[in-house]
Coordinates of C-alpha atoms in Angstrom, one line a residue:
M908 CA 56.4 -15.5 17.0
S909 CA 59.4 -14.8 19.2
Q910 CA 59.0 -14.4 22.9
A911 CA 60.2 -10.8 22.6
K912 CA 57.3 -9.8 20.2
R913 CA 54.4 -11.9 21.4
A914 CA 51.2 -10.4 22.9
L915 CA 50.2 -12.0 26.2
H916 CA 46.6 -10.8 26.3
T917 CA 43.7 -12.1 24.3
S918 CA 41.0 -10.3 22.3
T919 CA 37.9 -10.3 24.6
P920 CA 34.2 -10.5 23.6
L921 CA 32.0 -7.5 23.2
L922 CA 28.7 -8.8 24.7
Y923 CA 25.4 -7.2 24.0
S924 CA 23.4 -6.8 27.2
T925 CA 19.6 -7.0 26.5
S926 CA 18.7 -6.3 30.2
M927 CA 21.0 -3.2 30.5
S928 CA 20.0 -2.0 27.0
R929 CA 16.3 -1.9 28.1
Q930 CA 17.2 -0.1 31.3
A931 CA 19.3 2.5 29.5
G932 CA 17.2 2.9 26.4
C933 CA 20.2 2.4 24.1
N934 CA 22.5 -0.4 23.0
V935 CA 24.7 -1.4 25.9
W936 CA 27.7 -3.5 25.1
L937 CA 30.0 -5.2 27.7
K938 CA 33.7 -5.4 26.9
L939 CA 34.5 -8.5 28.9
E940 CA 38.0 -8.1 30.2
N941 CA 37.2 -10.6 32.9
M942 CA 37.7 -13.2 30.1
Q943 CA 41.5 -12.4 30.0
P944 CA 43.8 -15.2 31.1
T945 CA 44.3 -13.4 34.4
Q946 CA 40.6 -12.4 34.6
S947 CA 41.3 -8.6 34.3
F948 CA 42.5 -6.0 31.8
K949 CA 45.8 -5.8 33.6
I950 CA 47.5 -8.3 31.4
R951 CA 47.2 -5.9 28.4
G952 CA 49.4 -3.2 29.9
I953 CA 51.5 -5.4 32.2
G954 CA 52.0 -8.0 29.6
N955 CA 53.2 -5.5 27.1
L956 CA 55.5 -3.9 29.7
C957 CA 57.0 -7.3 30.5
V958 CA 57.5 -8.3 26.9
Q959 CA 59.3 -4.9 26.3
A960 CA 61.5 -5.3 29.4
L961 CA 62.6 -8.7 28.2
A962 CA 63.3 -7.6 24.6
E963 CA 65.0 -4.3 25.5
H964 CA 66.7 -5.0 28.8
G965 CA 67.0 -8.8 28.9
T966 CA 65.0 -8.9 32.1
S967 CA 65.2 -12.2 33.8
H968 CA 63.2 -11.6 37.0
F969 CA 60.0 -9.7 37.4
I970 CA 59.0 -8.3 40.8
A971 CA 55.5 -7.3 42.0
I972 CA 54.1 -6.2 45.3
G973 CA 50.8 -7.2 47.0
D974 CA 48.0 -9.6 46.5
T975 CA 46.7 -7.7 43.5
N976 CA 45.6 -8.1 39.9
T977 CA 48.8 -6.5 38.9
A978 CA 50.8 -9.2 40.6
L979 CA 48.8 -11.9 39.0
A980 CA 49.4 -10.3 35.6
V981 CA 53.1 -10.2 36.4
A982 CA 53.2 -13.8 37.4
Y983 CA 51.3 -14.9 34.3
S984 CA 53.6 -12.8 32.1
A985 CA 56.7 -14.3 33.7
R986 CA 55.5 -17.8 33.2
Q987 CA 54.6 -17.2 29.6
L988 CA 58.0 -15.6 28.9
G989 CA 60.0 -18.2 30.7
V990 CA 61.5 -16.0 33.4
A991 CA 61.2 -15.9 37.2
A992 CA 58.7 -13.8 39.2
T993 CA 58.6 -12.9 42.8
V994 CA 55.7 -11.2 44.6
F995 CA 56.4 -9.5 47.9
V996 CA 53.4 -9.3 50.3
P997 CA 52.9 -8.3 53.9
A998 CA 52.5 -11.1 56.5
S999 CA 49.0 -12.5 56.0
G1000 CA 48.1 -12.8 59.7
G1001 CA 46.2 -15.9 58.9
T1002 CA 43.9 -14.3 56.3
V1003 CA 45.0 -15.0 52.7
P1004 CA 43.1 -13.2 49.8
P1005 CA 41.6 -15.5 47.2
I1006 CA 43.9 -14.2 44.5
R1007 CA 47.1 -15.5 46.3
A1008 CA 46.5 -19.0 45.2
K1009 CA 46.1 -17.8 41.6
I1010 CA 49.4 -16.0 41.8
E1011 CA 51.1 -19.1 43.1
L1012 CA 49.5 -21.2 40.5
E1013 CA 51.3 -19.2 37.8
G1014 CA 54.6 -20.2 39.4
A1015 CA 55.5 -16.9 41.2
A1016 CA 57.4 -17.1 44.4
I1017 CA 55.6 -15.5 47.3
V1018 CA 57.7 -13.7 49.9
E1019 CA 56.0 -12.4 53.1
D1020 CA 58.0 -9.5 54.5
G1021 CA 56.9 -7.0 57.1
W1022 CA 53.4 -6.1 58.2
T1023 CA 52.5 -3.4 55.7
L1024 CA 52.6 -2.9 52.0
R1025 CA 55.3 -0.3 52.6
D1026 CA 57.4 -3.0 54.3
A1027 CA 56.8 -5.4 51.4
Y1028 CA 57.6 -2.7 48.8
A1029 CA 60.9 -1.8 50.6
A1030 CA 61.8 -5.5 50.7
A1031 CA 61.0 -5.8 46.9
C1032 CA 63.3 -2.8 46.2
A1033 CA 66.1 -4.2 48.2
F1034 CA 65.7 -7.6 46.5
A1035 CA 65.8 -5.9 43.1
E1036 CA 69.0 -4.0 43.8
K1037 CA 70.9 -7.2 44.5
T1038 CA 69.3 -9.4 41.8
A1039 CA 70.7 -9.3 38.3
G1040 CA 68.1 -8.7 35.6
A1041 CA 65.4 -7.8 38.1
F1042 CA 62.6 -5.4 37.1
V1043 CA 60.0 -4.0 39.5
V1044 CA 56.6 -3.5 37.9
D1045 CA 55.0 -0.6 39.7
S1046 CA 54.1 2.2 37.3
A1047 CA 50.8 2.7 35.4
D1048 CA 52.3 5.6 33.5
A1049 CA 54.9 3.5 31.6
A1050 CA 54.4 4.0 27.9
A1051 CA 54.2 0.2 27.3
V1052 CA 51.4 -0.1 29.9
V1053 CA 49.4 2.7 28.3
A1054 CA 50.0 1.3 24.8
G1055 CA 48.9 -2.2 25.9
N1056 CA 45.7 -0.8 27.5
A1057 CA 44.9 1.1 24.3
T1058 CA 44.3 -2.2 22.5
V1059 CA 40.9 -2.3 24.3
A1060 CA 39.7 0.6 22.2
A1061 CA 41.1 -0.8 19.0
E1062 CA 39.2 -4.0 19.6
I1063 CA 36.0 -2.1 20.3
N1064 CA 36.4 -0.3 17.0
V1065 CA 36.6 -3.5 15.1
Q1066 CA 33.8 -5.2 17.1
L1067 CA 31.4 -2.3 16.6
Q1068 CA 32.4 -2.3 12.9
Q1069 CA 33.7 1.3 13.2
Q1070 CA 30.5 2.6 14.6
K1071 CA 31.3 5.4 17.0
P1072 CA 30.0 4.8 20.5
A1073 CA 28.1 7.5 22.3
A1074 CA 30.1 6.9 25.4
V1075 CA 32.6 4.5 27.1
V1076 CA 32.1 3.7 30.7
T1077 CA 34.9 2.3 32.9
A1078 CA 36.0 1.9 36.5
V1079 CA 39.1 3.8 37.4
G1080 CA 41.8 2.8 39.9
S1081 CA 45.4 4.1 39.2
G1082 CA 44.2 5.5 35.8
G1083 CA 46.4 3.3 33.6
L1084 CA 43.4 1.8 31.8
L1085 CA 41.8 5.2 31.4
A1086 CA 45.0 6.6 29.8
G1087 CA 45.1 3.7 27.5
L1088 CA 41.4 4.0 26.6
I1089 CA 41.7 7.7 25.8
S1090 CA 44.8 7.0 23.7
G1091 CA 43.1 4.2 21.9
L1092 CA 39.9 6.2 21.3
Q1093 CA 42.0 9.0 19.8
Q1094 CA 43.8 6.6 17.5
C1095 CA 40.4 5.4 16.3
G1096 CA 39.4 9.0 15.4
W1097 CA 37.0 9.1 18.3
Q1098 CA 38.3 12.3 20.0
R1099 CA 34.8 13.4 21.1
V1100 CA 33.6 10.1 22.5
P1101 CA 33.3 10.8 26.3
V1102 CA 34.7 8.4 28.9
I1103 CA 32.7 8.1 32.1
A1104 CA 35.3 7.3 34.7
V1105 CA 33.7 5.7 37.7
E1106 CA 35.0 5.2 41.3
T1107 CA 33.4 4.6 44.6
H1108 CA 33.1 7.5 47.0
N1109 CA 36.0 6.3 49.2
T1110 CA 38.4 5.3 46.4
N1111 CA 38.0 8.5 44.4
S1112 CA 41.6 9.3 44.0
F1113 CA 41.1 10.1 40.3
Q1114 CA 38.5 12.7 41.1
Q1115 CA 40.8 14.2 43.7
A1116 CA 43.6 14.3 41.2
L1117 CA 41.4 16.2 38.7
L1118 CA 40.4 18.7 41.4
A1119 CA 44.1 19.2 42.4
D1120 CA 45.0 19.6 38.7
D1121 CA 42.3 22.3 38.3
E1122 CA 43.7 24.2 41.2
R1123 CA 47.4 23.7 40.3
P1124 CA 47.8 22.5 36.7
G1125 CA 50.7 20.2 36.4
A1126 CA 51.2 20.1 40.1
A1127 CA 52.0 16.8 41.9
T1128 CA 51.6 15.8 45.5
S1129 CA 53.1 12.3 45.5
D1130 CA 55.6 10.1 43.8
A1131 CA 54.0 6.9 45.0
P1132 CA 54.0 3.8 42.8
S1133 CA 50.7 3.9 40.9
L1134 CA 50.3 0.1 40.3
L1135 CA 50.3 -0.6 44.0
P1136 CA 47.6 -0.1 46.6
P1137 CA 48.3 2.7 49.1
L1138 CA 51.4 1.8 51.1
E1139 CA 50.4 3.1 54.5
G1140 CA 48.0 0.3 55.2
G1141 CA 48.4 -3.2 56.8
T1142 CA 47.6 -6.5 55.1
E1143 CA 44.4 -5.0 53.8
P1144 CA 45.2 -1.8 52.0
D1145 CA 43.8 1.4 53.4
C1146 CA 42.0 3.8 51.1
D1147 CA 44.3 6.8 51.3
I1148 CA 44.2 9.3 48.4
R1149 CA 47.3 10.2 46.6
T1150 CA 47.9 12.0 43.4
G1151 CA 51.0 12.8 41.4
P1152 CA 53.5 11.6 38.9
S1153 CA 54.2 7.9 38.8
G1154 CA 56.1 7.3 35.6
R1155 CA 58.7 5.2 37.4
S1156 CA 59.9 1.6 37.2
G1157 CA 62.5 1.9 39.9
C1158 CA 62.5 1.7 43.7
D1159 CA 63.3 5.3 44.8
G1160 CA 60.8 5.3 47.7
T1161 CA 57.5 7.1 48.3
R1162 CA 56.0 10.0 50.2
D1163 CA 53.2 9.9 52.7
S1164 CA 50.0 11.8 51.7
G1165 CA 48.6 12.0 55.2
T1166 CA 45.1 11.4 53.9
R1167 CA 43.2 8.2 54.9
S1168 CA 39.6 7.1 54.8
E1169 CA 37.6 4.0 55.6
P1170 CA 38.5 0.6 54.2
T1171 CA 36.5 -0.3 51.1
V1172 CA 35.0 -3.4 49.5
A1173 CA 36.2 -2.0 46.1
T1174 CA 39.8 -3.0 46.7
C1175 CA 40.7 -3.2 43.1
L1176 CA 40.1 0.6 42.8
L1177 CA 42.7 1.5 45.4
A1178 CA 45.8 3.1 44.0
G1179 CA 49.0 4.3 45.5
A1180 CA 48.9 7.3 43.0
T1181 CA 47.0 8.4 40.0
S1182 CA 48.4 8.1 36.6
E1183 CA 49.7 11.5 35.5
R1184 CA 49.3 10.6 31.9
A1185 CA 45.6 10.0 32.5
V1186 CA 45.2 13.4 34.2
E1187 CA 47.1 15.0 31.2
L1188 CA 44.8 13.4 28.7
T1189 CA 41.6 14.7 30.4
R1190 CA 42.8 18.2 29.4
E1191 CA 42.2 17.2 25.7
H1192 CA 39.5 14.5 25.8
P1193 CA 36.0 14.6 27.4
V1194 CA 36.0 12.7 30.6
V1195 CA 33.2 12.7 33.2
P1196 CA 34.5 11.7 36.6
L1197 CA 31.8 10.0 38.7
S1198 CA 31.7 8.2 42.0
V1199 CA 29.0 5.9 43.3
T1200 CA 28.3 4.2 46.6
E1201 CA 29.7 0.9 47.5
A1202 CA 26.2 -0.4 47.8
M1203 CA 25.5 0.5 44.2
A1204 CA 28.7 -1.3 43.1
V1205 CA 27.7 -4.4 45.1
D1206 CA 24.2 -4.4 43.7
A1207 CA 25.6 -4.1 40.1
C1208 CA 27.9 -7.0 40.8
R1209 CA 25.0 -9.1 41.9
R1210 CA 22.9 -8.1 38.9
L1211 CA 25.7 -9.0 36.5
L1212 CA 25.9 -12.4 38.1
D1213 CA 22.1 -12.8 37.8
D1214 CA 21.7 -11.5 34.3
H1215 CA 24.9 -12.8 32.6
Q1216 CA 26.3 -15.4 35.0
L1217 CA 29.5 -13.4 35.3
L1218 CA 31.3 -12.7 38.6
V1219 CA 33.7 -9.8 38.8
E1220 CA 35.3 -7.7 41.5
I1221 CA 33.0 -5.2 43.2
G1222 CA 35.2 -2.3 42.1
S1223 CA 34.8 -3.4 38.5
A1224 CA 31.0 -3.4 38.9
A1225 CA 31.0 0.3 39.9
A1226 CA 31.0 1.1 36.2
L1227 CA 28.0 -1.2 35.6
S1228 CA 26.1 0.6 38.3
V1229 CA 26.0 3.8 36.2
V1230 CA 24.0 1.9 33.5
G1231 CA 22.0 -0.3 35.8
K1232 CA 20.8 2.6 37.9
G1233 CA 19.7 4.8 35.0
L1234 CA 22.4 7.4 35.5
L1235 CA 23.7 7.1 31.9
R1236 CA 21.0 9.1 30.2
Q1237 CA 21.5 11.9 32.8
I1238 CA 25.1 12.1 31.9
V1239 CA 24.7 11.8 28.1
P1240 CA 21.1 13.2 27.5
S1241 CA 21.2 12.8 23.7
L1242 CA 21.3 9.0 24.0
G1243 CA 18.8 7.3 21.7
P1244 CA 17.7 3.7 20.9
R1245 CA 20.3 3.5 18.1
C1246 CA 23.2 4.8 20.2
H1247 CA 25.9 2.4 21.4
V1248 CA 27.5 2.6 24.9
V1249 CA 30.4 0.4 25.8
V1250 CA 31.0 -0.6 29.4
V1251 CA 34.5 -2.0 30.1
V1252 CA 34.1 -4.8 32.5
T1253 CA 37.6 -4.6 34.0
G1254 CA 37.3 -7.9 35.8
G1255 CA 39.4 -8.9 38.7
A1256 CA 40.4 -12.2 40.3
N1257 CA 40.0 -11.3 43.9
I1258 CA 36.4 -12.2 44.2
S1259 CA 34.3 -15.3 45.2
F1260 CA 30.7 -16.1 45.8
D1261 CA 31.3 -16.0 49.6
R1262 CA 32.9 -12.5 49.4
L1263 CA 30.1 -11.1 47.3
D1264 CA 27.5 -12.5 49.7
A1265 CA 29.3 -11.1 52.7
C1266 CA 29.6 -7.7 51.0
R1267 CA 25.9 -7.7 50.0
Q1268 CA 24.9 -8.3 53.7
R1269 CA 26.8 -5.1 54.7
F1270 CA 24.5 -2.8 52.7
P1271 CA 20.8 -2.0 52.6
F1272 CA 18.9 -3.0 49.5
P1273 CA 17.6 -1.6 47.3
A1274 CA 20.7 0.6 47.3
P1275 CA 20.0 4.3 47.4
I1276 CA 21.6 6.2 44.5
I1277 CA 24.2 8.8 45.4
A1278 CA 26.4 9.9 42.5
K1279 CA 29.1 12.5 42.8
S1280 CA 31.4 14.3 40.5
G1281 CA 34.3 16.0 42.3
Q1282 CA 33.0 17.3 45.6
E1283 CA 29.5 17.9 44.3
I1284 CA 26.5 15.5 44.7
F1285 CA 24.7 15.4 41.4
M1286 CA 22.1 12.7 42.2
R1287 CA 20.7 11.5 45.4
M1288 CA 17.5 9.3 45.4
L1289 CA 16.1 6.0 46.3
D1290 CA 16.2 3.3 43.7
S1291 CA 12.4 3.1 43.6
A1292 CA 12.2 6.8 42.9
L1293 CA 14.4 6.7 39.8
P1294 CA 11.9 6.6 37.0
A1295 CA 10.1 9.9 38.0
A1296 CA 13.1 11.6 39.5
A1297 CA 14.6 14.8 38.3
S1298 CA 18.4 14.9 38.0
D1299 CA 21.0 17.5 38.8
L1300 CA 23.5 16.1 36.4
G1301 CA 23.1 18.9 33.9
A1302 CA 26.2 20.6 35.1
I1303 CA 28.4 17.8 33.7
S1304 CA 26.1 16.5 31.0
S1305 CA 26.2 19.8 29.2
Q1306 CA 30.0 19.3 28.7
V1307 CA 29.5 15.9 27.0
K1308 CA 28.6 15.8 23.3
P1309 CA 28.8 12.3 21.8

């Protein structure tokens, strides 16, 4: 197979979870994207984009920004395709994220420039302008990214032997994976399979994008690069919320949103902007936006490690918390013991045992359950009260018909 046509991702296992199935009262399957070469789903879309850039434009130098899973996917893609890669990051200030070493291991050059991600992005754009064959990877809306991410659904279709799932649950950051999942589900003929899109309360840019879309259909408030964390922060990205079109591969700058909230432990869910393609697809496909507490995500991360000996980023585990905390049946009330639910374990390489332990010590356990959709709180209870508790999720569950 030629370099220009090869796929850089691998088909990942679909693991049956006995523990989660018992909790949910249905068959729960884990799509293990943490088993990708770069430990996250990112290589599907990013790899496809890089292959296309090489084939169609003769790209000889890929550029990424930040210590992110996107940058790791870019570095891996470049090494596999035999081209150069440079990742621009802010000055570390003595604290280097665990993922940095993995990016360097793939052969990418690391350039520290400035003190913020905005500084690093500006430096990357300047570098690209004067470097022949350079390509900046910064958009989750690129058609190649969405097409690459759609392969997740195609694999699920084969692995479930064409049995339609009752729901698919995934964590949402920029929305590129969500757009790919919806596209893939529709290609499988699963137009009515709902997608439960999970964020944490302080990274809920996708929910905010849907609220803005409801108020002003087609409106956009930012042209920020969607594959980057928010650019206003320092070496640790801030959780500011931006929505708007992001179908760009170039370096034409960004606009401030002026909205900022507290830092988060779910760093992989931070996004500079929300995929406009994902927002568009929610108008034609059932999507339930849901946000959970960071404590719930941390607890789900720990439980995944205990039950399956798998360690993923905390943001990825936000999706697992919906199953582990019993919320699933409240969202899809028609679930039965023969139904199948697939949770996409998005993965993430920016995690370690020490980081998980430190995060766990920040939150009370058992974690209280607070689930939101949009600005509304649909469930609030203590973990111990869950079995006998009544839910207020009817407002959204009535819209979901598997």
